[in-house]
């Protein structure tokens, strides 16, 4: 097989073996050479000992989703040999540690054996170094086999290690050992190889959680409370890191506070309290945390306190698959808490939108005086993605919403915290301490009147709840509109999707079009649903709804909140925890369309 800048390399390692750094060096070196790379870290939820995988797709057409099949497998974990070998495409390659010879049982692939453990045993005395530098050694072999730019590989390692010259020299030794062995024993480069792209577009590589943390900084967030949970922990850590770097006075003081709470209940309580006090505040969690936060979320909704909640979705229910990706918190977030609640949700598709939506979420939360969810997932949050450089308009000002300052309060005869003065459902608020005698109020989670007075008058409660509905409906003019991709004439089948599936969907649509199936698609970016969603559904006889959960949650929300008939919406579901491939999507859609052509209505669930 041959392929220049178009292949998949997959690494099989043992969790806790130090392989993550070397695998990251590999992906970043290819990225520095101007290639489009899509790294995916597939790891277990234990600390160490179980198999872990790292997958890197290189693609010369710019596709960023996963691809089926592996062209070159770096098989460093004997525990997973049997399943790893099955993924290699005919004509592909397996690179492994031949210190102990293995039989792989396939004659349609090429086996590349390097006695890595033996070489490290001779080269290094320290047992830990012997383990760690095995990873760098196979990186050196890959550099030779794939014809990677040696200077770029070394530069990536040097930058990662900072000024630790002794450690860099030790890594360089292992790198050269692997590269020299490959040159001496194999025909280098392989037919599958890379080639630098000198005129590549300007891009950066970062994770969604890192981008969201930076977005919170630019949004002016000063309060963060969180409890560690995969896959959201790195978002709070990123915010803290950027705060320490960008908001210090040089003397140990920082503009902002980050609190690691004792649990998720405390985390959301702290965030809501900070929001009530006028801070732009947030918490970051995942599905189990959303469940625990329900009562405080309801309090913030009913008491009308701004707060931003980042939900980095993972496999569920319960503990589920904590290190696998899903889109299974859609309904949990849309209706979080008990009673009648509806929450604004922003749904990014990559780290760039994580940055942008993080910033926008705080404006929305304060404009609407309500919790706002940013609904990401593990694939976006924890994996690195190549994206256009982030940008920020320095003239942009924060939307603090309807906040009365001291001068405005002087003109108010009687302040009504929940008084709908303008008819848009959004009352005016004050920041505690704004005025010495005016503007103070109770914030009630119990039924209240326009002046925050306690009441059990049913009619007053009805009016208050209707006002909250008007406020939510007003969000339609504020949330990001969906993104439409026109390929067909309409009238036939369309596709609705959201979030991290975007990269695979774009490739799948190209595959379908090449086979004569031109399909329009609409990417949802927010809830509530704007008129564009209804228009798209009306223009197509049948609309497939692609999502990564079992119960077609987004389809349910479209039926309940957009009023789209259920018979028009066909669920297309995957919930195995892995990022989707374009082939999965295009094959499933093509099969369904061919079934429709035969006169049968498709209604299927695919795993």
Coordinates of N, CA and C in Angstrom, one line a residue, residues 463-569:
X463 N -48.1 33.9 37.0 CA -47.6 35.0 36.3 C -46.1 35.0 36.3
X464 N -45.5 34.7 37.4 CA -44.0 34.6 37.5 C -43.5 33.5 36.6
X465 N -44.1 32.4 36.5 CA -43.6 31.3 35.6 C -43.8 31.7 34.2
X466 N -44.8 32.4 33.8 CA -45.0 32.8 32.5 C -44.0 33.9 32.1
X467 N -43.6 34.7 33.0 CA -42.6 35.7 32.8 C -41.2 34.9 32.5
X468 N -40.9 33.9 33.2 CA -39.7 33.1 32.9 C -39.8 32.5 31.5
X469 N -40.9 32.1 31.1 CA -41.1 31.6 29.8 C -40.8 32.6 28.7
X470 N -41.3 33.9 28.9 CA -41.0 35.0 28.0 C -39.6 35.2 27.9
X471 N -38.9 35.2 29.1 CA -37.5 35.4 29.1 C -36.7 34.4 28.3
X472 N -37.1 33.1 28.5 CA -36.4 32.0 27.7 C -36.7 32.2 26.2
X473 N -37.9 32.6 25.8 CA -38.2 32.8 24.4 C -37.4 33.9 23.8
X474 N -37.1 34.9 24.7 CA -36.3 36.0 24.2 C -34.8 35.6 23.9
X475 N -34.4 34.5 24.4 CA -33.1 34.0 24.1 C -32.9 33.6 22.6
X476 N -34.0 33.4 21.9 CA -34.0 33.1 20.5 C -33.2 34.1 19.7
X477 N -33.3 35.4 20.1 CA -32.6 36.4 19.4 C -31.2 36.6 19.8
X478 N -30.7 35.8 20.8 CA -29.4 36.0 21.3 C -28.5 34.8 21.1
X479 N -29.0 33.6 21.0 CA -28.1 32.4 20.9 C -27.6 32.3 19.4
X480 N -26.5 31.6 19.3 CA -25.9 31.3 17.9 C -26.9 30.6 17.0
X481 N -27.0 31.0 15.8 CA -28.0 30.3 14.9 C -27.3 29.1 14.3
X482 N -28.1 28.1 13.9 CA -27.5 26.9 13.3 C -26.7 27.2 12.0
X483 N -25.9 26.2 11.7 CA -25.0 26.3 10.5 C -25.5 25.4 9.5
X484 N -25.9 25.9 8.3 CA -26.5 25.1 7.3 C -25.5 24.8 6.2
X485 N -25.6 23.6 5.7 CA -24.7 23.1 4.6 C -25.6 22.6 3.4
X486 N -25.7 23.4 2.4 CA -26.6 23.1 1.3 C -25.8 22.3 0.2
X487 N -26.4 21.1 -0.1 CA -25.8 20.2 -1.1 C -26.9 19.7 -2.1
X488 N -28.1 19.7 -1.6 CA -29.2 19.2 -2.5 C -30.2 20.3 -2.7
X489 N -31.3 20.0 -3.3 CA -32.3 21.0 -3.7 C -33.4 21.1 -2.6
X490 N -33.3 20.2 -1.6 CA -34.4 20.2 -0.6 C -35.5 19.3 -1.0
X491 N -36.5 19.1 -0.2 CA -37.6 18.3 -0.5 C -37.4 16.8 -0.2
X492 N -36.2 16.4 -0.2 CA -35.9 14.9 0.0 C -35.4 14.8 1.5
X493 N -34.3 14.2 1.6 CA -33.8 13.9 3.0 C -32.8 15.0 3.4
X494 N -32.8 15.3 4.7 CA -31.8 16.2 5.3 C -31.2 15.6 6.6
X495 N -30.2 16.2 7.1 CA -29.5 15.7 8.3 C -29.3 16.8 9.3
X496 N -29.7 16.5 10.5 CA -29.5 17.4 11.6 C -28.5 16.8 12.6
X497 N -27.5 17.5 13.0 CA -26.4 17.0 13.9 C -25.9 18.1 14.7
X498 N -25.0 17.8 15.6 CA -24.4 18.8 16.5 C -23.1 18.4 17.2
X499 N -22.4 19.3 17.7 CA -21.2 19.0 18.5 C -20.0 18.4 17.7
X500 N -19.3 17.5 18.3 CA -18.1 16.9 17.8 C -18.2 16.1 16.6
X501 N -19.5 15.7 16.2 CA -19.6 14.9 15.0 C -19.4 15.7 13.7
X502 N -19.2 17.0 13.9 CA -19.1 17.9 12.7 C -18.1 17.4 11.7
X503 N -16.9 17.1 12.2 CA -15.8 16.8 11.3 C -16.1 15.5 10.5
X504 N -16.6 14.5 11.1 CA -17.0 13.3 10.4 C -18.2 13.5 9.5
X505 N -19.1 14.3 9.9 CA -20.3 14.6 9.0 C -19.8 15.3 7.7
X506 N -18.9 16.2 7.8 CA -18.5 16.9 6.5 C -17.9 15.9 5.5
X507 N -17.1 15.0 6.1 CA -16.5 14.0 5.2 C -17.5 13.0 4.7
X508 N -18.5 12.7 5.5 CA -19.5 11.7 5.1 C -20.4 12.4 4.0
X509 N -20.7 13.6 4.1 CA -21.5 14.3 3.1 C -20.7 14.3 1.7
X510 N -19.4 14.5 1.8 CA -18.6 14.4 0.6 C -18.7 13.0 0.0
X511 N -18.6 12.0 0.8 CA -18.7 10.6 0.4 C -20.0 10.3 -0.3
X512 N -21.1 10.8 0.4 CA -22.4 10.5 -0.2 C -22.6 11.2 -1.5
X513 N -22.1 12.5 -1.6 CA -22.3 13.2 -2.8 C -21.5 12.6 -4.0
X514 N -20.3 12.0 -3.7 CA -19.6 11.3 -4.7 C -20.3 10.0 -5.2
X515 N -21.2 9.5 -4.4 CA -21.9 8.3 -4.8 C -23.4 8.6 -5.2
X516 N -23.6 9.9 -5.4 CA -24.9 10.3 -6.0 C -26.0 10.6 -5.0
X517 N -25.6 10.8 -3.7 CA -26.6 11.1 -2.7 C -26.2 12.5 -2.1
X518 N -26.7 13.5 -2.7 CA -26.5 14.9 -2.3 C -27.5 15.2 -1.1
X519 N -27.0 15.6 0.0 CA -27.9 15.7 1.2 C -27.5 17.1 1.9
X520 N -28.6 17.8 2.2 CA -28.4 19.0 3.0 C -28.3 18.7 4.5
X521 N -27.5 19.5 5.2 CA -27.3 19.3 6.6 C -27.4 20.5 7.4
X522 N -27.8 20.4 8.7 CA -27.9 21.6 9.6 C -27.3 21.2 10.9
X523 N -26.3 22.0 11.3 CA -25.6 21.8 12.6 C -26.2 22.7 13.6
X524 N -26.8 22.1 14.6 CA -27.4 22.8 15.7 C -26.2 23.4 16.6
X525 N -26.4 24.7 17.0 CA -25.4 25.3 17.8 C -25.9 25.8 19.1
X526 N -27.2 25.7 19.3 CA -27.8 26.3 20.6 C -29.2 25.7 20.8
X527 N -29.7 25.8 22.0 CA -31.0 25.6 22.4 C -31.4 26.8 23.3
X528 N -32.5 27.5 23.0 CA -33.7 27.1 22.2 C -33.4 27.2 20.7
X529 N -34.2 26.4 20.0 CA -34.1 26.3 18.6 C -34.7 27.5 17.9
X530 N -33.9 28.1 16.9 CA -34.4 29.2 16.2 C -35.2 28.8 15.0
X531 N -35.8 29.8 14.3 CA -36.7 29.5 13.2 C -36.0 28.8 12.1
X532 N -34.6 28.9 12.0 CA -33.9 28.2 10.9 C -34.1 26.7 11.0
X533 N -34.2 26.2 12.3 CA -34.4 24.8 12.5 C -35.7 24.3 12.0
X534 N -36.8 25.1 12.3 CA -38.1 24.7 11.8 C -38.2 24.8 10.3
X535 N -37.5 25.8 9.7 CA -37.5 26.0 8.2 C -36.8 24.8 7.6
X536 N -35.7 24.3 8.1 CA -35.0 23.2 7.6 C -35.9 22.0 7.6
X537 N -36.5 21.7 8.7 CA -37.4 20.5 8.8 C -38.6 20.6 7.8
X538 N -39.1 21.8 7.6 CA -40.2 21.9 6.7 C -39.8 21.7 5.3
X539 N -38.6 22.0 4.9 CA -38.1 21.9 3.6 C -37.8 20.5 3.2
X540 N -37.7 19.5 4.1 CA -37.3 18.2 3.8 C -38.4 17.2 4.3
X541 N -38.7 16.2 3.4 CA -39.7 15.2 3.8 C -39.3 14.4 4.9
X542 N -38.0 14.1 5.0 CA -37.5 13.3 6.1 C -36.2 13.8 6.6
X543 N -36.0 13.9 7.9 CA -34.8 14.5 8.5 C -34.1 13.5 9.4
X544 N -32.9 13.1 9.1 CA -32.2 12.2 10.0 C -31.5 13.0 11.1
X545 N -31.6 12.5 12.3 CA -31.0 13.2 13.5 C -29.8 12.4 14.0
X546 N -28.6 12.8 13.8 CA -27.4 12.1 14.2 C -27.0 12.5 15.6
X547 N -26.9 11.5 16.5 CA -26.4 11.9 17.9 C -25.8 10.6 18.5
X548 N -24.9 10.9 19.5 CA -24.2 9.8 20.2 C -24.9 9.5 21.5
X549 N -26.0 8.9 21.5 CA -26.7 8.4 22.7 C -27.7 7.4 22.2
X550 N -28.2 6.6 23.2 CA -29.1 5.5 22.9 C -30.6 6.0 22.6
X551 N -31.0 7.0 23.3 CA -32.4 7.3 23.3 C -32.8 8.5 22.4
X552 N -32.0 8.9 21.5 CA -32.3 9.9 20.6 C -32.8 11.2 21.3
X553 N -31.9 11.7 22.2 CA -32.3 12.8 23.1 C -32.6 14.1 22.3
X554 N -31.7 14.4 21.4 CA -31.9 15.6 20.6 C -33.2 15.5 19.7
X555 N -33.5 14.4 19.2 CA -34.7 14.2 18.5 C -35.9 14.4 19.4
X556 N -35.8 13.9 20.6 CA -36.9 14.2 21.5 C -37.1 15.7 21.8
X557 N -36.0 16.4 22.0 CA -36.0 17.8 22.2 C -36.6 18.6 21.0
X558 N -36.2 18.1 19.8 CA -36.8 18.8 18.6 C -38.3 18.6 18.5
X559 N -38.7 17.4 18.9 CA -40.2 17.1 18.9 C -40.9 18.0 19.9
X560 N -40.3 18.0 21.1 CA -41.0 18.7 22.2 C -41.0 20.2 22.1
X561 N -39.8 20.7 21.7 CA -39.6 22.2 21.8 C -39.8 22.9 20.4
X562 N -39.5 22.2 19.3 CA -39.7 22.8 18.0 C -41.0 22.3 17.3
X563 N -41.6 21.3 17.9 CA -42.9 20.9 17.4 C -42.8 20.1 16.0
X564 N -41.6 19.6 15.8 CA -41.4 18.8 14.5 C -42.0 17.4 14.7
X565 N -42.8 17.0 13.8 CA -43.5 15.6 14.0 C -42.5 14.5 14.1
X566 N -42.7 13.6 15.0 CA -41.8 12.5 15.2 C -41.6 11.6 14.0
X567 N -42.7 11.5 13.1 CA -42.5 10.6 12.0 C -41.6 11.2 10.9
X568 N -41.3 12.5 11.0 CA -40.4 13.1 10.1 C -38.9 12.9 10.5
X569 N -38.7 12.7 11.8 CA -37.4 12.7 12.4 C -36.9 11.2 12.5

